[in-house]
PDB file of C-alpha atoms in Angstrom:
ATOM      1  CA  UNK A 178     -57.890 -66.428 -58.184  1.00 61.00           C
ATOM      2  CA  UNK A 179     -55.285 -68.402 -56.656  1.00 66.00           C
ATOM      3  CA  UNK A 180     -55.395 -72.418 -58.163  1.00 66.00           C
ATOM      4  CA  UNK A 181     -56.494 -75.278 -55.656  1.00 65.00           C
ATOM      5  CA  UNK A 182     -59.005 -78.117 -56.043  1.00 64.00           C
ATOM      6  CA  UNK A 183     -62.046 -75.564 -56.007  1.00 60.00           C
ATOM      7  CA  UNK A 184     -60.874 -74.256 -59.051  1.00 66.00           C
ATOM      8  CA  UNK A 185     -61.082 -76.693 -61.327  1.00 68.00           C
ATOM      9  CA  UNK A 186     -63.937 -77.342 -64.372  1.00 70.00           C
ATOM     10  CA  UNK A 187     -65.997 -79.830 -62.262  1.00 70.00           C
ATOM     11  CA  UNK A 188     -65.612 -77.518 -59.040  1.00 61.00           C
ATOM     12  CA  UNK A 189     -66.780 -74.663 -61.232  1.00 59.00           C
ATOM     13  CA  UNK A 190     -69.687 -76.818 -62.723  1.00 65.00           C
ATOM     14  CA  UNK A 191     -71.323 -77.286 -59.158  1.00 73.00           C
ATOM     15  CA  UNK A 192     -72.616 -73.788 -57.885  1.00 78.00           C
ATOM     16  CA  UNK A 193     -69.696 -71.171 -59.146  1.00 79.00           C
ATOM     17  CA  UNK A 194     -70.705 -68.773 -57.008  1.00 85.00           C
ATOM     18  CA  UNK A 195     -69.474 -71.093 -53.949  1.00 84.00           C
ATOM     19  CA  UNK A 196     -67.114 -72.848 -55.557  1.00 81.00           C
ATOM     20  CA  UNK A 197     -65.333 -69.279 -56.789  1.00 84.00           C
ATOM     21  CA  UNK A 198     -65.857 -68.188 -53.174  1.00 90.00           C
ATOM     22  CA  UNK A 199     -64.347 -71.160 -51.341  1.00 87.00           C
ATOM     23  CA  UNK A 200     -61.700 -71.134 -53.811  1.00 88.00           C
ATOM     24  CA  UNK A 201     -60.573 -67.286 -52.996  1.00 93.00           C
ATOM     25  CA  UNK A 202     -61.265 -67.655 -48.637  1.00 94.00           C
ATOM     26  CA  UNK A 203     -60.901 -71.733 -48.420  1.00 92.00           C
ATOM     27  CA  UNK A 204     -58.353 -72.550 -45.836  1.00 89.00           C
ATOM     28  CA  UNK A 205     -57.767 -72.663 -41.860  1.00 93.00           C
ATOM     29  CA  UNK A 206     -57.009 -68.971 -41.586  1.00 97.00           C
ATOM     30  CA  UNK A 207     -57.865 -66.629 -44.405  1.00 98.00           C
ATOM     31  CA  UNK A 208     -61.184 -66.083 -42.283  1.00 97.00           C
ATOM     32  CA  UNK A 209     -59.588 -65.036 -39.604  1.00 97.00           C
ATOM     33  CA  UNK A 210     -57.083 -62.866 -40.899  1.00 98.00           C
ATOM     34  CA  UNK A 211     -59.856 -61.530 -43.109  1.00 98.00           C
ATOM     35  CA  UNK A 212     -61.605 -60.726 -39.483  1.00 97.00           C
ATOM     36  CA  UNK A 213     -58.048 -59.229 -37.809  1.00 97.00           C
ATOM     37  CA  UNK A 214     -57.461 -57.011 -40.739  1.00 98.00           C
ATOM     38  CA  UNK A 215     -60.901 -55.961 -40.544  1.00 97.00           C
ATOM     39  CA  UNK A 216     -61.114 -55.094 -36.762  1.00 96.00           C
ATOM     40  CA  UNK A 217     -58.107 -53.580 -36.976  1.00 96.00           C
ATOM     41  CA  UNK A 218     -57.845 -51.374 -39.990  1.00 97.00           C
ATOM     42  CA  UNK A 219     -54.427 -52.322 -40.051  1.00 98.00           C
ATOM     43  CA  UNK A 220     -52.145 -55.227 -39.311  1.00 98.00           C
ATOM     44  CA  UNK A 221     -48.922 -55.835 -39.663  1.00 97.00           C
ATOM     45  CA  UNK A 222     -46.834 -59.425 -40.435  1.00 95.00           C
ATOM     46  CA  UNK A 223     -46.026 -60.053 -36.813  1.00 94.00           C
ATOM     47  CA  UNK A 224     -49.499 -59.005 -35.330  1.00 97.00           C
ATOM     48  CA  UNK A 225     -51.405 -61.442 -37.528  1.00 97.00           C
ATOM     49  CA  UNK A 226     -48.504 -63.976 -36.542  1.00 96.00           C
ATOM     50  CA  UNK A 227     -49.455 -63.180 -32.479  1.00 97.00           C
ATOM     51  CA  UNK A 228     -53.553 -63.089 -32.523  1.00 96.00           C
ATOM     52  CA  UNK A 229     -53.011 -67.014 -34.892  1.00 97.00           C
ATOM     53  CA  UNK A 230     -51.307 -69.215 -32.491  1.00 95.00           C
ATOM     54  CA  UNK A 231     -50.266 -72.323 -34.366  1.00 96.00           C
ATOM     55  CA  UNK A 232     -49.800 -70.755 -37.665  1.00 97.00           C
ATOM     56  CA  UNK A 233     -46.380 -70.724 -39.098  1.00 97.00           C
ATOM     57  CA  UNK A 234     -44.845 -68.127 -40.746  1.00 96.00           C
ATOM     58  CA  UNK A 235     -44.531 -69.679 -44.308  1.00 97.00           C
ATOM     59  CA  UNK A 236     -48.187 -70.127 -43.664  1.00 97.00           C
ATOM     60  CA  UNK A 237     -49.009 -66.832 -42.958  1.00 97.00           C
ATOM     61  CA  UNK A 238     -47.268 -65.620 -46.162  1.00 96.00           C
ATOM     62  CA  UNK A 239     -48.929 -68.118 -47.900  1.00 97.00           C
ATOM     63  CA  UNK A 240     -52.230 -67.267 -47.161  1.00 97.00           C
ATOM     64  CA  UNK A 241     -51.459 -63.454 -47.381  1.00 98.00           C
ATOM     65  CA  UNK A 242     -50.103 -63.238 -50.405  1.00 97.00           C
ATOM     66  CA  UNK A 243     -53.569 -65.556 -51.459  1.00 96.00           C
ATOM     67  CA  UNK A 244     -55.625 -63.044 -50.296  1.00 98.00           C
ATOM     68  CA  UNK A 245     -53.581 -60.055 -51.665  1.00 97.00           C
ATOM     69  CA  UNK A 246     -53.760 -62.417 -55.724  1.00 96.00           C
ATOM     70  CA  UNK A 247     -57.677 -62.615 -54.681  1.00 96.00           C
ATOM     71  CA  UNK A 248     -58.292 -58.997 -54.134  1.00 97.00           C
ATOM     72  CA  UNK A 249     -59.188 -59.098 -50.014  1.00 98.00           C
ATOM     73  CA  UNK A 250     -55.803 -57.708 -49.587  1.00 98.00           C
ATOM     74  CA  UNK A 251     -53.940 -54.481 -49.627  1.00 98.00           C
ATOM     75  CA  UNK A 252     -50.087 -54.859 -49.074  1.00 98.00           C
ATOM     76  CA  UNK A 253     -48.100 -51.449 -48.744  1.00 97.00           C
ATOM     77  CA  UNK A 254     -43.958 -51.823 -47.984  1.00 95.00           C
ATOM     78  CA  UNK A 255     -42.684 -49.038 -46.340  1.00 93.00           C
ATOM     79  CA  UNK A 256     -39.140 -48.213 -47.259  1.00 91.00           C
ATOM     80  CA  UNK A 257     -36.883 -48.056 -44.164  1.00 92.00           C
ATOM     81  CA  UNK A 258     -34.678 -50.638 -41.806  1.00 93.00           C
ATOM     82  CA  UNK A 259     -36.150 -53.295 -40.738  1.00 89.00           C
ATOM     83  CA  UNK A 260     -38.617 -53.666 -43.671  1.00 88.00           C
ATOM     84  CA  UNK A 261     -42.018 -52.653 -42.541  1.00 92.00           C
ATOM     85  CA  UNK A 262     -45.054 -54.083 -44.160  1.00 95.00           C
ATOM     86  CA  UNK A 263     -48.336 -53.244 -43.390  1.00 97.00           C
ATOM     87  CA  UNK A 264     -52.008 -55.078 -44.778  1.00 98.00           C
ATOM     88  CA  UNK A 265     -55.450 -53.468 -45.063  1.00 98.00           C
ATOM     89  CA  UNK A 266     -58.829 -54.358 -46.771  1.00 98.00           C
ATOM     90  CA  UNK A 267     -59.257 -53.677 -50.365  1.00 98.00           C
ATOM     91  CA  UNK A 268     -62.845 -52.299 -51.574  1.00 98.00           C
ATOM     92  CA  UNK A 269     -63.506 -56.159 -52.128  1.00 98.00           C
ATOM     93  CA  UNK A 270     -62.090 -56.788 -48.626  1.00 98.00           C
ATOM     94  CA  UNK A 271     -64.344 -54.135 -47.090  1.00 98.00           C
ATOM     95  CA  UNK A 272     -67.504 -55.555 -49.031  1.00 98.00           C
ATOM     96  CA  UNK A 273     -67.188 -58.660 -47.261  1.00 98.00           C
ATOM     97  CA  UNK A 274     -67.178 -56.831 -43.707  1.00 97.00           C
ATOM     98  CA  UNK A 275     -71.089 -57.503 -43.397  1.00 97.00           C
ATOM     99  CA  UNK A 276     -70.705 -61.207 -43.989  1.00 97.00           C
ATOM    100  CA  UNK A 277     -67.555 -61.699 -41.333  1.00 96.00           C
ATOM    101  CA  UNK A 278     -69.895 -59.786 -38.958  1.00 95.00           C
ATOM    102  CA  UNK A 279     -73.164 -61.878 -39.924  1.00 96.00           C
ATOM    103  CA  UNK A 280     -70.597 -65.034 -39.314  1.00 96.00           C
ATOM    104  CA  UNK A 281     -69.511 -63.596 -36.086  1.00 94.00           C
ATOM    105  CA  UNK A 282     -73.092 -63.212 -34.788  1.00 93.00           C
ATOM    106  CA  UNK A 283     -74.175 -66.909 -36.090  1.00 95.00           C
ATOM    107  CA  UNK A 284     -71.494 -68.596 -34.442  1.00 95.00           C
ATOM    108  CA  UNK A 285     -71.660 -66.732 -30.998  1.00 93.00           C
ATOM    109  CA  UNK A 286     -75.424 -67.627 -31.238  1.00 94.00           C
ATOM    110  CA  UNK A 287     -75.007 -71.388 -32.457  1.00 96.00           C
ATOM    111  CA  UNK A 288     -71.861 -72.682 -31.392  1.00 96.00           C
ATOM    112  CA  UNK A 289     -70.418 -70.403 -28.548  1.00 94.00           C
ATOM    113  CA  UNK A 290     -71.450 -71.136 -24.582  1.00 94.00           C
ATOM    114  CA  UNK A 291     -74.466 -69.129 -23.525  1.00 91.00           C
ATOM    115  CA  UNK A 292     -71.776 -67.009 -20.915  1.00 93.00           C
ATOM    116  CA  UNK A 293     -69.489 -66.089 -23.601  1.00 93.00           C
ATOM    117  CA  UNK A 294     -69.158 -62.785 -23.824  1.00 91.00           C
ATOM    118  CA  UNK A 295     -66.968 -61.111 -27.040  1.00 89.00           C
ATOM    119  CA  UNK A 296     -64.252 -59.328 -26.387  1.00 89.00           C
ATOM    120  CA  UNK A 297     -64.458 -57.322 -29.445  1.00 85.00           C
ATOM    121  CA  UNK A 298     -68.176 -55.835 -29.202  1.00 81.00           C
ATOM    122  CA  UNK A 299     -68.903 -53.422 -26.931  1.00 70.00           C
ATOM    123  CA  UNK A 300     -71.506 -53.756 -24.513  1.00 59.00           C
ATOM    124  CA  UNK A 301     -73.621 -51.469 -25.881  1.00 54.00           C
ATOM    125  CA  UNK A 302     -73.706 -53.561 -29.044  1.00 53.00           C
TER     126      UNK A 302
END
């Protein structure tokens, strides 16, 4: 797991389930990307870049490459000019599918307006 402040001893000594968790997806983004790559299948550098406004690219490789340490993350170079690099879900990425969805259903029920409507479910849903 990548080091931060939620994995240290006393961190750990709290609830280590949570602790290990917000250690691996803490951060303003790795949810979200989590959720992209998810929806997706597939995304590459520049997507992710164009569906985060306000992230920076040294962030974005930042938190990728913490996700890819952490297991979420599947990074596969292709050979050829420009570099093309491409990110999927790992097993452990695709295990935590339910949750993002369960988190996507709490918040439109919680926190969203009652007239929002998501753009990523179908109707039918």
């Amino acid at each position: 797991m990548a080091e931060n402040k939620f994995s240290g001893r006393e961190a750990l000594a709290r609830c280590l389930p949570m602790s290990l968790l917000q250690g691996a997806l803490g951060g303003k983004w790795k949810l979200l990307i989590l959720w992209y790559v998810s929806f997706y299948r597939v995304q590459r550098f520049g997507e992710l870049c164009r569906r985060l406004p306000g992230i920076t690219q040294s962030t974005l490789t930042k938190q990728l490459r913490e996700l890819e340490a952490d297991g979420f993350l599947h990074r596969e170079v292709f050979p050829q000019v420009p570099p093309r690099v491409e990110y999927s879900l790992t097993p452990l990425g695709e295990s935590f599918v339910p949750i993002l969805d369960q988190m996507v259903a709490w918040g439109e029920k919680n926190l969203c307006p009652p007239d929002y409507r998501n753009p990523y479910r179908s109707e039918e849903e």
